[in-house]
GROMACS .gro file of N, CA and C in nm:
model
  360
    1GLN      N    1   3.084  -1.335  -1.656
    1GLN     CA    2   2.954  -1.301  -1.710
    1GLN      C    3   2.851  -1.297  -1.597
    2VAL      N    4   2.753  -1.210  -1.612
    2VAL     CA    5   2.645  -1.194  -1.516
    2VAL      C    6   2.513  -1.220  -1.586
    3GLN      N    7   2.427  -1.294  -1.519
    3GLN     CA    8   2.293  -1.317  -1.568
    3GLN      C    9   2.193  -1.251  -1.474
    4LEU      N   10   2.094  -1.185  -1.530
    4LEU     CA   11   1.990  -1.119  -1.454
    4LEU      C   12   1.856  -1.179  -1.491
    5VAL      N   13   1.781  -1.222  -1.391
    5VAL     CA   14   1.652  -1.284  -1.413
    5VAL      C   15   1.546  -1.206  -1.336
    6GLU      N   16   1.452  -1.148  -1.410
    6GLU     CA   17   1.345  -1.071  -1.349
    6GLU      C   18   1.222  -1.157  -1.324
    7SER      N   19   1.144  -1.116  -1.226
    7SER     CA   20   1.017  -1.179  -1.199
    7SER      C   21   0.925  -1.078  -1.132
    8GLY      N   22   0.797  -1.107  -1.131
    8GLY     CA   23   0.701  -1.025  -1.061
    8GLY      C   24   0.612  -0.938  -1.147
    9GLY      N   25   0.639  -0.932  -1.276
    9GLY     CA   26   0.554  -0.854  -1.363
    9GLY      C   27   0.419  -0.919  -1.383
   10GLY      N   28   0.328  -0.843  -1.440
   10GLY     CA   29   0.196  -0.896  -1.465
   10GLY      C   30   0.093  -0.787  -1.485
   11LEU      N   31  -0.031  -0.826  -1.470
   11LEU     CA   32  -0.145  -0.736  -1.488
   11LEU      C   33  -0.199  -0.694  -1.353
   12VAL      N   34  -0.222  -0.564  -1.338
   12VAL     CA   35  -0.274  -0.511  -1.214
   12VAL      C   36  -0.367  -0.395  -1.245
   13GLN      N   37  -0.465  -0.372  -1.160
   13GLN     CA   38  -0.558  -0.262  -1.177
   13GLN      C   39  -0.494  -0.130  -1.136
   14PRO      N   40  -0.541  -0.018  -1.191
   14PRO     CA   41  -0.491   0.111  -1.145
   14PRO      C   42  -0.505   0.125  -0.994
   15GLY      N   43  -0.401   0.180  -0.932
   15GLY     CA   44  -0.398   0.192  -0.788
   15GLY      C   45  -0.341   0.072  -0.717
   16GLY      N   46  -0.319  -0.035  -0.789
   16GLY     CA   47  -0.267  -0.156  -0.730
   16GLY      C   48  -0.116  -0.154  -0.716
   17SER      N   49  -0.062  -0.267  -0.674
   17SER     CA   50   0.080  -0.278  -0.646
   17SER      C   51   0.139  -0.404  -0.709
   18LEU      N   52   0.265  -0.395  -0.743
   18LEU     CA   53   0.344  -0.507  -0.787
   18LEU      C   54   0.484  -0.494  -0.729
   19ARG      N   55   0.550  -0.606  -0.711
   19ARG     CA   56   0.689  -0.604  -0.671
   19ARG      C   57   0.770  -0.684  -0.770
   20LEU      N   58   0.863  -0.616  -0.835
   20LEU     CA   59   0.954  -0.681  -0.927
   20LEU      C   60   1.080  -0.725  -0.854
   21SER      N   61   1.131  -0.839  -0.893
   21SER     CA   62   1.255  -0.890  -0.837
   21SER      C   63   1.352  -0.919  -0.950
   22CYS      N   64   1.478  -0.901  -0.922
   22CYS     CA   65   1.584  -0.930  -1.019
   22CYS      C   66   1.699  -0.995  -0.945
   23ALA      N   67   1.724  -1.120  -0.978
   23ALA     CA   68   1.831  -1.195  -0.915
   23ALA      C   69   1.951  -1.203  -1.008
   24ALA      N   70   2.067  -1.169  -0.956
   24ALA     CA   71   2.191  -1.173  -1.032
   24ALA      C   72   2.267  -1.300  -0.999
   25SER      N   73   2.325  -1.360  -1.100
   25SER     CA   74   2.407  -1.478  -1.080
   25SER      C   75   2.527  -1.471  -1.174
   26GLY      N   76   2.622  -1.557  -1.151
   26GLY     CA   77   2.744  -1.557  -1.229
   26GLY      C   78   2.854  -1.484  -1.157
   27SER      N   79   2.920  -1.394  -1.227
   27SER     CA   80   3.031  -1.318  -1.170
   27SER      C   81   2.977  -1.198  -1.093
   28ILE      N   82   2.920  -1.226  -0.976
   28ILE     CA   83   2.848  -1.122  -0.903
   28ILE      C   84   2.940  -1.012  -0.851
   29PHE      N   85   3.067  -1.039  -0.841
   29PHE     CA   86   3.161  -0.936  -0.800
   29PHE      C   87   3.193  -0.838  -0.912
   30SER      N   88   3.139  -0.862  -1.028
   30SER     CA   89   3.157  -0.773  -1.142
   30SER      C   90   3.046  -0.671  -1.156
   31ILE      N   91   2.962  -0.656  -1.055
   31ILE     CA   92   2.854  -0.559  -1.061
   31ILE      C   93   2.864  -0.461  -0.945
   32GLY      N   94   2.819  -0.340  -0.971
   32GLY     CA   95   2.814  -0.237  -0.869
   32GLY      C   96   2.671  -0.194  -0.846
   33ALA      N   97   2.635  -0.076  -0.898
   33ALA     CA   98   2.498  -0.030  -0.889
   33ALA      C   99   2.405  -0.119  -0.972
   34MET      N  100   2.281  -0.127  -0.929
   34MET     CA  101   2.178  -0.196  -1.004
   34MET      C  102   2.058  -0.104  -1.018
   35GLY      N  103   1.972  -0.136  -1.111
   35GLY     CA  104   1.858  -0.049  -1.131
   35GLY      C  105   1.751  -0.111  -1.217
   36TRP      N  106   1.646  -0.033  -1.233
   36TRP     CA  107   1.533  -0.069  -1.317
   36TRP      C  108   1.511   0.039  -1.421
   37TYR      N  109   1.488  -0.004  -1.543
   37TYR     CA  110   1.458   0.084  -1.654
   37TYR      C  111   1.331   0.035  -1.721
   38ARG      N  112   1.271   0.121  -1.800
   38ARG     CA  113   1.154   0.079  -1.876
   38ARG      C  114   1.160   0.139  -2.015
   39GLN      N  115   1.095   0.071  -2.108
   39GLN     CA  116   1.101   0.112  -2.247
   39GLN      C  117   0.968   0.081  -2.314
   40ALA      N  118   0.902   0.186  -2.358
   40ALA     CA  119   0.779   0.172  -2.434
   40ALA      C  120   0.812   0.162  -2.582
   41PRO      N  121   0.720   0.104  -2.660
   41PRO     CA  122   0.746   0.093  -2.805
   41PRO      C  123   0.775   0.229  -2.869
   42GLY      N  124   0.880   0.234  -2.947
   42GLY     CA  125   0.917   0.356  -3.016
   42GLY      C  126   0.985   0.461  -2.932
   43LYS      N  127   1.011   0.431  -2.805
   43LYS     CA  128   1.074   0.527  -2.717
   43LYS      C  129   1.208   0.474  -2.667
   44GLN      N  130   1.291   0.566  -2.622
   44GLN     CA  131   1.419   0.531  -2.565
   44GLN      C  132   1.401   0.470  -2.426
   45ARG      N  133   1.488   0.379  -2.392
   45ARG     CA  134   1.484   0.322  -2.259
   45ARG      C  135   1.513   0.430  -2.155
   46GLU      N  136   1.432   0.435  -2.050
   46GLU     CA  137   1.445   0.541  -1.952
   46GLU      C  138   1.465   0.485  -1.812
   47LEU      N  139   1.534   0.562  -1.733
   47LEU     CA  140   1.560   0.526  -1.594
   47LEU      C  141   1.432   0.527  -1.513
   48VAL      N  142   1.415   0.425  -1.431
   48VAL     CA  143   1.309   0.423  -1.330
   48VAL      C  144   1.369   0.447  -1.192
   49ALA      N  145   1.466   0.366  -1.155
   49ALA     CA  146   1.531   0.379  -1.026
   49ALA      C  147   1.663   0.306  -1.028
   50THR      N  148   1.758   0.354  -0.949
   50THR     CA  149   1.886   0.288  -0.933
   50THR      C  150   1.922   0.283  -0.786
   51ILE      N  151   2.009   0.190  -0.753
   51ILE     CA  152   2.057   0.177  -0.616
   51ILE      C  153   2.201   0.129  -0.620
   52THR      N  154   2.286   0.193  -0.543
   52THR     CA  155   2.425   0.151  -0.534
   52THR      C  156   2.438   0.035  -0.437
   53SER      N  157   2.556  -0.024  -0.436
   53SER     CA  158   2.580  -0.133  -0.342
   53SER      C  159   2.571  -0.085  -0.198
   54GLY      N  160   2.594   0.045  -0.176
   54GLY     CA  161   2.583   0.102  -0.043
   54GLY      C  162   2.444   0.148  -0.005
   55GLY      N  163   2.349   0.141  -0.099
   55GLY     CA  164   2.211   0.175  -0.068
   55GLY      C  165   2.165   0.312  -0.110
   56THR      N  166   2.247   0.388  -0.180
   56THR     CA  167   2.205   0.518  -0.229
   56THR      C  168   2.113   0.501  -0.349
   57THR      N  169   1.999   0.569  -0.347
   57THR     CA  170   1.897   0.551  -0.450
   57THR      C  171   1.874   0.676  -0.531
   58THR      N  172   1.828   0.657  -0.653
   58THR     CA  173   1.779   0.764  -0.738
   58THR      C  174   1.650   0.717  -0.803
   59TYR      N  175   1.562   0.813  -0.834
   59TYR     CA  176   1.433   0.783  -0.894
   59TYR      C  177   1.400   0.881  -1.004
   60ALA      N  178   1.330   0.832  -1.103
   60ALA     CA  179   1.270   0.921  -1.200
   60ALA      C  180   1.159   1.001  -1.133
   61ASP      N  181   1.142   1.124  -1.176
   61ASP     CA  182   1.039   1.209  -1.116
   61ASP      C  183   0.900   1.145  -1.125
   62ALA      N  184   0.874   1.073  -1.231
   62ALA     CA  185   0.742   1.016  -1.253
   62ALA      C  186   0.705   0.909  -1.152
   63VAL      N  187   0.804   0.853  -1.083
   63VAL     CA  188   0.775   0.743  -0.991
   63VAL      C  189   0.806   0.776  -0.846
   64LYS      N  190   0.860   0.892  -0.820
   64LYS     CA  191   0.894   0.930  -0.683
   64LYS      C  192   0.769   0.929  -0.595
   65GLY      N  193   0.784   0.871  -0.478
   65GLY     CA  194   0.673   0.860  -0.385
   65GLY      C  195   0.585   0.740  -0.408
   66ARG      N  196   0.600   0.673  -0.521
   66ARG     CA  197   0.520   0.556  -0.552
   66ARG      C  198   0.602   0.428  -0.560
   67PHE      N  199   0.723   0.438  -0.613
   67PHE     CA  200   0.810   0.322  -0.630
   67PHE      C  201   0.923   0.328  -0.528
   68THR      N  202   0.967   0.212  -0.484
   68THR     CA  203   1.080   0.202  -0.394
   68THR      C  204   1.173   0.092  -0.443
   69ILE      N  205   1.298   0.127  -0.463
   69ILE     CA  206   1.398   0.029  -0.501
   69ILE      C  207   1.474  -0.014  -0.376
   70SER      N  208   1.504  -0.140  -0.367
   70SER     CA  209   1.580  -0.191  -0.255
   70SER      C  210   1.672  -0.302  -0.304
   71ARG      N  211   1.761  -0.343  -0.217
   71ARG     CA  212   1.863  -0.438  -0.258
   71ARG      C  213   1.901  -0.526  -0.141
   72ASP      N  214   1.915  -0.653  -0.169
   72ASP     CA  215   1.962  -0.749  -0.071
   72ASP      C  216   2.094  -0.803  -0.124
   73ASN      N  217   2.202  -0.748  -0.077
   73ASN     CA  218   2.333  -0.788  -0.128
   73ASN      C  219   2.365  -0.934  -0.098
   74ALA      N  220   2.316  -0.984   0.015
   74ALA     CA  221   2.340  -1.123   0.049
   74ALA      C  222   2.275  -1.218  -0.050
   75LYS      N  223   2.161  -1.177  -0.105
   75LYS     CA  224   2.089  -1.258  -0.203
   75LYS      C  225   2.118  -1.217  -0.346
   76ASN      N  226   2.200  -1.114  -0.365
   76ASN     CA  227   2.231  -1.062  -0.498
   76ASN      C  228   2.105  -1.030  -0.576
   77THR      N  229   2.013  -0.965  -0.509
   77THR     CA  230   1.882  -0.940  -0.566
   77THR      C  231   1.843  -0.794  -0.545
   78VAL      N  232   1.783  -0.735  -0.647
   78VAL     CA  233   1.730  -0.600  -0.639
   78VAL      C  234   1.579  -0.608  -0.660
   79TYR      N  235   1.506  -0.523  -0.589
   79TYR     CA  236   1.361  -0.522  -0.594
   79TYR      C  237   1.309  -0.386  -0.635
   80LEU      N  238   1.193  -0.385  -0.692
   80LEU     CA  239   1.122  -0.262  -0.720
   80LEU      C  240   0.979  -0.278  -0.671
   81GLN      N  241   0.948  -0.213  -0.560
   81GLN     CA  242   0.811  -0.212  -0.509
   81GLN      C  243   0.736  -0.099  -0.577
   82MET      N  244   0.631  -0.132  -0.648
   82MET     CA  245   0.554  -0.036  -0.724
   82MET      C  246   0.414  -0.026  -0.664
   83ASN      N  247   0.384   0.090  -0.608
   83ASN     CA  248   0.254   0.117  -0.549
   83ASN      C  249   0.182   0.225  -0.628
   84SER      N  250   0.052   0.234  -0.606
   84SER     CA  251  -0.030   0.336  -0.673
   84SER      C  252  -0.005   0.338  -0.822
   85LEU      N  253  -0.008   0.222  -0.881
   85LEU     CA  254   0.024   0.210  -1.023
   85LEU      C  255  -0.078   0.280  -1.110
   86LYS      N  256  -0.027   0.339  -1.217
   86LYS     CA  257  -0.108   0.412  -1.313
   86LYS      C  258  -0.098   0.346  -1.450
   87PRO      N  259  -0.199   0.368  -1.535
   87PRO     CA  260  -0.190   0.311  -1.670
   87PRO      C  261  -0.063   0.352  -1.745
   88GLU      N  262  -0.014   0.473  -1.721
   88GLU     CA  263   0.107   0.517  -1.789
   88GLU      C  264   0.233   0.444  -1.743
   89ASP      N  265   0.223   0.365  -1.637
   89ASP     CA  266   0.334   0.281  -1.596
   89ASP      C  267   0.345   0.154  -1.680
   90THR      N  268   0.249   0.131  -1.766
   90THR     CA  269   0.246   0.011  -1.848
   90THR      C  270   0.358   0.013  -1.951
   91THR      N  271   0.444  -0.085  -1.943
   91THR     CA  272   0.553  -0.102  -2.038
   91THR      C  273   0.636  -0.220  -1.994
   92VAL      N  274   0.746  -0.242  -2.064
   92VAL     CA  275   0.839  -0.347  -2.028
   92VAL      C  276   0.945  -0.290  -1.935
   93TYR      N  277   0.970  -0.358  -1.826
   93TYR     CA  278   1.069  -0.316  -1.728
   93TYR      C  279   1.191  -0.407  -1.736
   94TYR      N  280   1.307  -0.345  -1.734
   94TYR     CA  281   1.433  -0.417  -1.748
   94TYR      C  282   1.521  -0.397  -1.626
   95CYS      N  283   1.578  -0.504  -1.579
   95CYS     CA  284   1.676  -0.498  -1.472
   95CYS      C  285   1.813  -0.468  -1.530
   96ASN      N  286   1.888  -0.387  -1.460
   96ASN     CA  287   2.021  -0.348  -1.503
   96ASN      C  288   2.122  -0.367  -1.391
   97ALA      N  289   2.239  -0.411  -1.428
   97ALA     CA  290   2.353  -0.416  -1.337
   97ALA      C  291   2.470  -0.346  -1.402
   98HIS      N  292   2.523  -0.248  -1.332
   98HIS     CA  293   2.634  -0.169  -1.383
   98HIS      C  294   2.766  -0.221  -1.329
   99SER      N  295   2.873  -0.185  -1.395
   99SER     CA  296   3.005  -0.225  -1.350
   99SER      C  297   3.038  -0.161  -1.216
  100PRO      N  298   3.125  -0.222  -1.139
  100PRO     CA  299   3.161  -0.164  -1.009
  100PRO      C  300   3.244  -0.038  -1.026
  101PRO      N  301   3.258   0.039  -0.920
  101PRO     CA  302   3.343   0.158  -0.928
  101PRO      C  303   3.487   0.123  -0.962
  102ARG      N  304   3.555   0.220  -1.019
  102ARG     CA  305   3.698   0.211  -1.051
  102ARG      C  306   3.727   0.113  -1.164
  103VAL      N  307   3.629   0.086  -1.247
  103VAL     CA  308   3.650   0.009  -1.369
  103VAL      C  309   3.675   0.106  -1.483
  104TYR      N  310   3.784   0.086  -1.554
  104TYR     CA  311   3.823   0.182  -1.656
  104TYR      C  312   3.726   0.185  -1.773
  105HIS      N  313   3.679   0.067  -1.815
  105HIS     CA  314   3.582   0.057  -1.923
  105HIS      C  315   3.448   0.012  -1.865
  106PRO      N  316   3.357   0.105  -1.840
  106PRO     CA  317   3.227   0.068  -1.781
  106PRO      C  318   3.147  -0.023  -1.873
  107TYR      N  319   3.063  -0.103  -1.812
  107TYR     CA  320   2.977  -0.193  -1.887
  107TYR      C  321   2.846  -0.214  -1.811
  108ASP      N  322   2.749  -0.269  -1.882
  108ASP     CA  323   2.618  -0.295  -1.824
  108ASP      C  324   2.569  -0.434  -1.863
  109TYR      N  325   2.498  -0.497  -1.772
  109TYR     CA  326   2.425  -0.619  -1.799
  109TYR      C  327   2.276  -0.590  -1.792
  110TRP      N  328   2.201  -0.660  -1.873
  110TRP     CA  329   2.057  -0.638  -1.881
  110TRP      C  330   1.981  -0.769  -1.871
  111GLY      N  331   1.868  -0.764  -1.803
  111GLY     CA  332   1.776  -0.876  -1.804
  111GLY      C  333   1.694  -0.877  -1.931
  112GLN      N  334   1.611  -0.978  -1.945
  112GLN     CA  335   1.529  -0.994  -2.065
  112GLN      C  336   1.405  -0.905  -2.065
  113GLY      N  337   1.370  -0.851  -1.951
  113GLY     CA  338   1.254  -0.766  -1.940
  113GLY      C  339   1.132  -0.840  -1.890
  114THR      N  340   1.047  -0.768  -1.819
  114THR     CA  341   0.922  -0.823  -1.771
  114THR      C  342   0.811  -0.722  -1.795
  115GLN      N  343   0.699  -0.770  -1.845
  115GLN     CA  344   0.588  -0.683  -1.881
  115GLN      C  345   0.506  -0.645  -1.759
  116VAL      N  346   0.481  -0.516  -1.745
  116VAL     CA  347   0.390  -0.464  -1.644
  116VAL      C  348   0.275  -0.396  -1.715
  117THR      N  349   0.154  -0.440  -1.687
  117THR     CA  350   0.036  -0.383  -1.748
  117THR      C  351  -0.059  -0.335  -1.640
  118VAL      N  352  -0.094  -0.207  -1.645
  118VAL     CA  353  -0.186  -0.147  -1.549
  118VAL      C  354  -0.312  -0.110  -1.625
  119SER      N  355  -0.418  -0.182  -1.597
  119SER     CA  356  -0.541  -0.163  -1.673
  119SER      C  357  -0.659  -0.215  -1.594
  120SER      N  358  -0.775  -0.153  -1.619
  120SER     CA  359  -0.898  -0.201  -1.560
  120SER      C  360  -0.955  -0.318  -1.638
   0.00000   0.00000   0.00000
């Protein structure tokens, strides 16, 4: 089993910055790519950014150039640096850990979520 614990969410003014952290513990060899997702009320959970164990990243178009995902494999931690925050970034952000490559039945682990609010 893998546990994901997020931190770093909170209230910030438009144009400000936050850094989210997600630390993985437990069966850490059971995870491959990690990422951040967000979900607004009444909407489907959507991709924000992902990063493989080798450092390959993907981003949602809405956050490209503003958000940066990174990973410290030694610390089993993934980060999301969020700059130039906009009110539309306000929602709950969830940390995700995906199964490693070559697993026949893929699976995902999820954190509990952390609230990010961008408001004056």
